[in-house]
Coordinates of N, CA and C in Angstrom, one line a residue:
M1486 N 10.8 7.2 -32.2 CA 10.7 6.0 -31.3 C 9.9 6.3 -30.0
L1487 N 10.3 7.5 -29.4 CA 9.7 7.7 -28.0 C 8.5 8.4 -28.2
E1488 N 7.9 8.7 -29.2 CA 6.7 9.4 -29.4 C 5.5 8.6 -29.4
K1489 N 5.7 7.1 -29.1 CA 4.6 6.3 -29.0 C 3.9 6.6 -27.6
A1490 N 2.7 6.2 -27.7 CA 1.6 6.5 -26.6 C 2.2 5.6 -25.4
G1491 N 2.2 6.2 -24.2 CA 2.7 5.7 -22.9 C 4.2 5.7 -23.0
A1492 N 5.1 6.1 -23.8 CA 6.4 6.1 -23.7 C 6.6 7.5 -22.9
I1493 N 7.8 7.4 -22.2 CA 8.1 8.6 -21.4 C 9.4 9.3 -22.1
S1494 N 9.6 10.6 -22.1 CA 10.7 11.3 -22.8 C 12.0 11.1 -21.9
R1495 N 13.2 10.9 -22.7 CA 14.4 10.8 -22.0 C 14.7 11.9 -20.9
A1496 N 14.0 13.1 -21.1 CA 14.3 14.3 -20.4 C 13.7 13.9 -19.0
A1497 N 12.7 13.2 -18.9 CA 11.8 12.9 -17.8 C 12.6 12.0 -16.7
V1498 N 13.9 11.5 -17.2 CA 14.6 10.7 -16.2 C 16.2 11.0 -16.3
S1499 N 16.8 10.6 -15.4 CA 18.4 10.9 -15.4 C 18.9 10.1 -16.4
P1500 N 19.6 10.6 -17.4 CA 20.3 9.7 -18.4 C 21.1 8.7 -17.8
R1501 N 21.8 8.7 -16.7 CA 22.5 7.5 -16.1 C 21.9 6.7 -15.0
Y1502 N 21.2 7.5 -14.4 CA 20.5 6.6 -13.2 C 19.1 7.0 -13.1
I1503 N 18.4 6.0 -12.6 CA 17.0 6.1 -12.1 C 16.9 6.1 -10.9
L1504 N 16.5 6.8 -9.9 CA 16.6 6.7 -8.4 C 15.2 6.6 -8.1
L1505 N 15.1 5.3 -7.3 CA 13.8 4.9 -6.5 C 13.9 5.2 -5.0
Q1506 N 13.4 6.1 -4.6 CA 13.6 6.5 -3.0 C 12.6 5.7 -2.2
N1507 N 13.1 5.3 -1.2 CA 12.2 4.6 0.1 C 11.2 3.7 -0.6
L1508 N 11.7 2.6 -1.3 CA 10.7 1.7 -1.9 C 9.9 1.1 -0.7
T1509 N 10.4 0.9 0.3 CA 9.6 0.1 1.2 C 8.9 1.2 2.4
G1510 N 8.9 2.2 2.0 CA 8.1 3.2 3.0 C 6.8 3.0 3.3
P1511 N 6.2 3.7 4.4 CA 5.0 3.2 5.0 C 4.0 3.5 4.0
R1512 N 2.9 2.8 4.0 CA 1.7 3.0 3.1 C 1.1 4.2 3.9
R1513 N 0.2 4.9 3.1 CA -0.5 5.9 3.8 C -2.0 5.8 3.5
A1514 N -2.8 6.1 4.7 CA -4.1 5.9 4.7 C -5.0 7.0 4.0
G1515 N -6.2 6.9 3.8 CA -7.0 7.9 3.2 C -7.3 8.7 4.5
N1516 N -6.9 8.8 5.6 CA -7.5 9.4 6.8 C -6.6 10.6 7.0
G1517 N -6.1 11.3 6.1 CA -5.3 12.6 6.2 C -3.7 12.3 6.2
G1518 N -3.5 11.2 5.7 CA -1.8 11.0 5.5 C -1.2 10.3 6.7
S1519 N -1.9 10.0 7.8 CA -1.3 9.4 9.0 C -0.8 8.1 8.6
S1520 N 0.3 7.6 9.1 CA 0.9 6.3 8.8 C -0.1 5.1 9.6
L1521 N -0.5 4.2 9.0 CA -1.1 3.2 9.7 C -0.3 2.3 10.6
P1522 N -0.7 1.8 11.8 CA 0.1 0.9 12.6 C 0.4 -0.3 11.9
S1523 N 1.5 -1.0 12.0 CA 1.6 -2.2 11.3 C 1.1 -3.3 12.4
G1524 N 0.8 -4.5 11.8 CA 0.2 -5.4 13.0 C -1.2 -6.1 12.5
S1525 N -1.9 -6.4 13.3 CA -3.2 -7.2 13.0 C -4.3 -6.2 12.3
F1526 N -5.2 -6.8 11.8 CA -6.4 -6.2 11.3 C -7.2 -5.6 12.5
G1527 N -7.2 -6.2 13.6 CA -7.8 -5.5 14.9 C -7.3 -4.1 15.2
A1528 N -5.8 -4.0 15.4 CA -5.1 -2.8 15.7 C -5.5 -1.8 14.8
R1529 N -5.5 -2.1 13.3 CA -5.6 -1.2 12.1 C -7.1 -0.6 12.6
L1530 N -7.9 -1.6 12.6 CA -9.3 -1.1 12.8 C -9.6 -0.1 13.9
R1531 N -9.0 -0.5 15.1 CA -9.2 0.3 16.2 C -8.5 1.8 16.2
Y1532 N -7.3 1.8 15.4 CA -6.5 3.0 15.2 C -7.6 3.9 14.2
L1533 N -8.0 3.2 13.1 CA -8.7 4.2 12.0 C -10.0 4.6 12.8
R1534 N -10.7 3.6 13.5 CA -11.8 4.1 14.0 C -11.6 5.2 15.1
T1535 N -10.7 5.2 15.9 CA -10.4 6.3 16.7 C -10.1 7.5 16.1
V1536 N -9.2 7.4 15.1 CA -8.7 8.6 14.3 C -10.0 9.4 13.7
K1537 N -11.1 8.6 13.1 CA -12.3 9.3 12.7 C -13.2 9.7 13.8
G1538 N -12.9 9.5 15.0 CA -13.7 9.8 16.1 C -15.0 9.0 16.2
L1539 N -14.9 7.8 16.0 CA -16.0 6.9 16.0 C -16.0 6.0 17.2
S1540 N -17.2 5.7 17.8 CA -17.0 4.6 18.8 C -17.4 3.3 18.1
Q1541 N -17.2 2.3 18.9 CA -17.3 1.0 18.5 C -19.1 0.9 18.2
A1542 N -19.8 1.6 19.0 CA -21.2 1.5 18.8 C -21.6 2.3 17.5
D1543 N -21.0 3.3 17.1 CA -21.0 3.9 15.9 C -20.8 3.3 14.6
V1544 N -19.7 2.4 14.9 CA -19.5 1.5 13.7 C -20.3 0.4 13.5
A1545 N -20.7 -0.1 14.8 CA -21.8 -1.3 14.6 C -22.9 -0.8 14.1
S1546 N -23.6 0.3 14.3 CA -24.7 1.0 13.9 C -24.5 1.1 12.3
C1547 N -23.6 1.8 11.8 CA -23.4 1.9 10.5 C -23.4 0.5 9.5
L1548 N -22.7 -0.3 10.3 CA -22.7 -1.5 9.5 C -23.7 -2.7 9.9
G1549 N -24.6 -2.4 10.7 CA -25.7 -3.3 11.0 C -25.2 -4.3 11.7
V1550 N -24.2 -4.3 12.5 CA -23.8 -5.4 13.5 C -23.7 -4.9 14.8
S1551 N -23.5 -5.9 15.8 CA -23.6 -5.6 17.3 C -22.3 -4.8 17.7
K1552 N -22.3 -4.1 18.9 CA -21.2 -3.6 19.3 C -20.1 -4.7 19.8
P1553 N -20.4 -5.7 20.3 CA -19.7 -6.9 20.6 C -18.9 -7.5 19.5
A1554 N -19.6 -7.2 18.3 CA -18.9 -7.8 17.0 C -17.8 -6.9 16.7
I1555 N -17.8 -5.7 16.7 CA -16.6 -4.6 16.7 C -15.6 -4.9 17.6
S1556 N -16.0 -5.3 18.8 CA -15.2 -5.6 19.9 C -14.5 -6.6 19.4
G1557 N -15.0 -7.8 19.0 CA -14.4 -9.0 18.6 C -13.3 -8.8 17.5
W1558 N -13.5 -7.9 16.5 CA -12.9 -7.8 15.5 C -11.5 -7.1 16.0
E1559 N -11.7 -6.1 16.8 CA -10.5 -5.3 17.1 C -9.8 -6.1 18.1
K1560 N -10.3 -7.1 19.0 CA -9.5 -7.9 19.7 C -8.8 -9.1 19.1
G1561 N -9.4 -9.4 17.9 CA -8.6 -10.4 17.1 C -9.5 -11.8 17.2
R1562 N -10.7 -11.7 18.0 CA -11.4 -13.0 18.1 C -12.0 -13.3 16.9
T1563 N -12.7 -12.5 16.2 CA -13.4 -12.6 15.0 C -12.9 -11.8 13.9
R1564 N -13.2 -12.0 12.7 CA -13.1 -11.3 11.5 C -14.5 -10.8 10.8
P1565 N -14.5 -9.6 10.3 CA -15.8 -9.5 9.6 C -15.9 -10.3 8.3
K1566 N -17.0 -10.5 7.9 CA -17.2 -11.3 6.4 C -16.6 -10.3 5.4
N1567 N -16.2 -10.9 4.4 CA -15.7 -10.2 3.3 C -16.6 -9.1 2.8
A1568 N -17.8 -9.7 2.8 CA -19.0 -8.5 2.2 C -19.1 -7.2 3.2
R1569 N -18.6 -7.4 4.3 CA -18.6 -6.0 5.2 C -17.2 -5.2 5.1
L1570 N -16.3 -5.8 4.5 CA -15.1 -5.1 4.6 C -15.0 -3.9 3.6
G1571 N -15.8 -3.9 2.5 CA -16.0 -2.8 1.6 C -16.6 -1.8 2.4
A1572 N -17.8 -2.0 2.9 CA -18.4 -0.8 3.7 C -17.8 -0.3 5.1
L1573 N -16.9 -1.4 5.7 CA -16.1 -0.8 6.9 C -14.9 0.2 6.3
A1574 N -14.4 -0.4 5.1 CA -13.4 0.6 4.6 C -13.9 1.8 4.3
D1575 N -15.0 2.0 3.5 CA -15.7 3.2 3.1 C -16.0 4.0 4.3
L1576 N -16.4 3.6 5.4 CA -17.0 4.1 6.6 C -15.6 4.8 7.1
L1577 N -14.4 4.2 7.2 CA -13.1 4.6 7.8 C -12.4 5.4 6.9
G1578 N -13.0 5.6 5.6 CA -12.2 6.5 4.6 C -10.7 5.9 4.0
V1579 N -10.8 4.5 4.1 CA -9.4 3.8 3.5 C -9.9 2.8 2.6
S1580 N -8.9 2.3 2.1 CA -9.1 1.0 1.1 C -9.0 -0.3 1.8
Q1581 N -9.6 -1.3 1.2 CA -9.6 -2.6 2.0 C -8.3 -3.1 2.2
F1582 N -7.3 -2.7 1.2 CA -6.0 -3.3 1.5 C -5.4 -2.5 3.0
D1583 N -5.8 -1.3 3.2 CA -5.2 -0.6 4.4 C -5.9 -1.2 5.6
L1584 N -6.7 -1.9 5.6 CA -7.4 -2.5 6.6 C -6.7 -4.0 7.0
M1585 N -6.2 -4.6 6.0 CA -5.7 -5.9 6.0 C -4.2 -6.0 6.7
E1586 N -4.0 -7.0 7.2 CA -2.5 -7.1 7.8 C -1.5 -6.9 6.6
E1587 N -0.1 -6.8 7.3 CA 0.9 -6.6 6.4 C 1.1 -7.8 5.5
P1588 N 1.2 -7.3 4.1 CA 1.5 -8.4 3.1 C 2.8 -9.2 3.3
P1589 N 2.8 -10.5 2.8 CA 4.1 -11.2 3.0 C 5.3 -10.3 2.3
P1590 N 6.3 -10.7 2.8 CA 7.7 -9.9 2.2 C 7.8 -10.1 0.9
V1591 N 8.0 -9.0 0.0 CA 8.1 -9.0 -1.4 C 9.5 -9.3 -1.6
A1592 N 9.7 -10.2 -2.8 CA 11.2 -10.3 -3.3 C 11.5 -9.1 -3.9
Y1593 N 12.2 -8.1 -3.4 CA 12.5 -6.9 -4.1 C 13.5 -6.9 -5.1
G1594 N 14.3 -8.2 -5.3 CA 15.3 -8.3 -6.4 C 14.4 -8.5 -7.6
D1595 N 13.1 -9.3 -7.5 CA 12.2 -9.5 -8.7 C 11.7 -8.1 -9.0
V1596 N 11.2 -7.3 -8.1 CA 10.7 -6.1 -8.4 C 11.4 -5.3 -9.2
I1597 N 12.6 -5.1 -8.6 CA 13.8 -4.3 -9.4 C 14.0 -4.8 -10.8
A1598 N 14.3 -6.2 -10.8 CA 14.4 -6.7 -12.2 C 13.2 -6.5 -13.1
R1599 N 12.1 -6.5 -12.9 CA 11.0 -6.2 -13.6 C 10.8 -4.7 -14.0
S1600 N 11.3 -3.9 -13.1 CA 11.2 -2.5 -13.2 C 12.3 -2.0 -14.3
R1601 N 13.4 -2.6 -14.2 CA 14.6 -2.4 -15.1 C 14.2 -2.6 -16.4
I1602 N 13.4 -3.9 -16.7 CA 13.0 -4.3 -18.0 C 11.9 -3.3 -18.4
Q1603 N 11.1 -3.0 -17.7 CA 10.0 -1.9 -18.1 C 10.5 -0.6 -18.7
I1604 N 11.6 -0.3 -17.7 CA 12.2 1.0 -18.2 C 13.0 1.1 -19.3
A1605 N 13.6 0.0 -19.7 CA 14.4 -0.3 -20.6 C 13.4 -0.1 -22.0
Q1606 N 12.3 -0.9 -21.7 CA 11.5 -1.0 -22.8 C 10.8 0.4 -23.1
K1607 N 10.4 1.1 -22.2 CA 9.9 2.4 -22.3 C 10.7 3.5 -23.0
L1608 N 12.1 3.3 -22.5 CA 13.2 4.3 -23.1 C 13.7 3.9 -24.4
G1609 N 13.4 2.7 -24.6 CA 14.1 2.0 -25.9 C 15.5 2.0 -26.0
V1610 N 16.3 1.7 -24.6 CA 17.6 1.5 -24.5 C 17.8 0.1 -24.1
E1611 N 19.0 -0.4 -24.1 CA 19.4 -1.8 -23.7 C 19.3 -1.9 -22.0
L1612 N 19.0 -3.0 -21.7 CA 18.8 -3.3 -20.3 C 20.1 -3.0 -19.6
N1613 N 21.1 -3.2 -20.1 CA 22.6 -2.9 -19.3 C 22.6 -1.4 -19.0
K1614 N 21.9 -0.5 -19.7 CA 22.0 0.9 -19.5 C 21.1 1.3 -18.5
V1615 N 20.3 0.5 -17.7 CA 19.4 0.9 -16.8 C 20.0 0.3 -15.5
R1616 N 20.1 1.4 -14.6 CA 20.5 1.0 -13.1 C 19.6 1.7 -12.2
I1617 N 19.2 0.8 -11.2 CA 18.3 1.4 -10.2 C 19.1 1.4 -8.8
I1618 N 19.1 2.7 -8.2 CA 19.7 3.0 -7.1 C 18.5 3.0 -6.0
I1619 N 18.7 2.5 -4.8 CA 17.6 2.5 -3.7 C 18.2 3.2 -2.5
E1620 N 17.9 4.4 -1.9 CA 18.4 5.0 -0.8 C 17.4 4.8 0.4
F1621 N 17.8 4.5 1.4 CA 17.2 4.5 2.7 C 17.6 5.3 3.7

């Protein structure tokens, strides 16, 4: 039964508990593993730009925009067009998601319930046999 493609072996998980640690831990950027600051797009952009050692003029030149445009983005007065977000993320070595503001709160109960169902299905066990413990 567990030999199907995509199935995981019982040995890969604890028989009694599946422990998910730090579900809400910080996302990591592609900038060497530093945690991104929470907050606005502008704060993230400024942080990532300085970590890369780029000036506002450097970023502006690479993206074909003016230096005041970059300043406006960082101060939250304006936002780049969606077409520029990909190029900006590539320049900074992160995903577009890493540039965006914090996502709305997740309904963790729903995430846990869906995860229990998926684990039970993959292992071929009854749902009541799957418990998820989260440690912070």
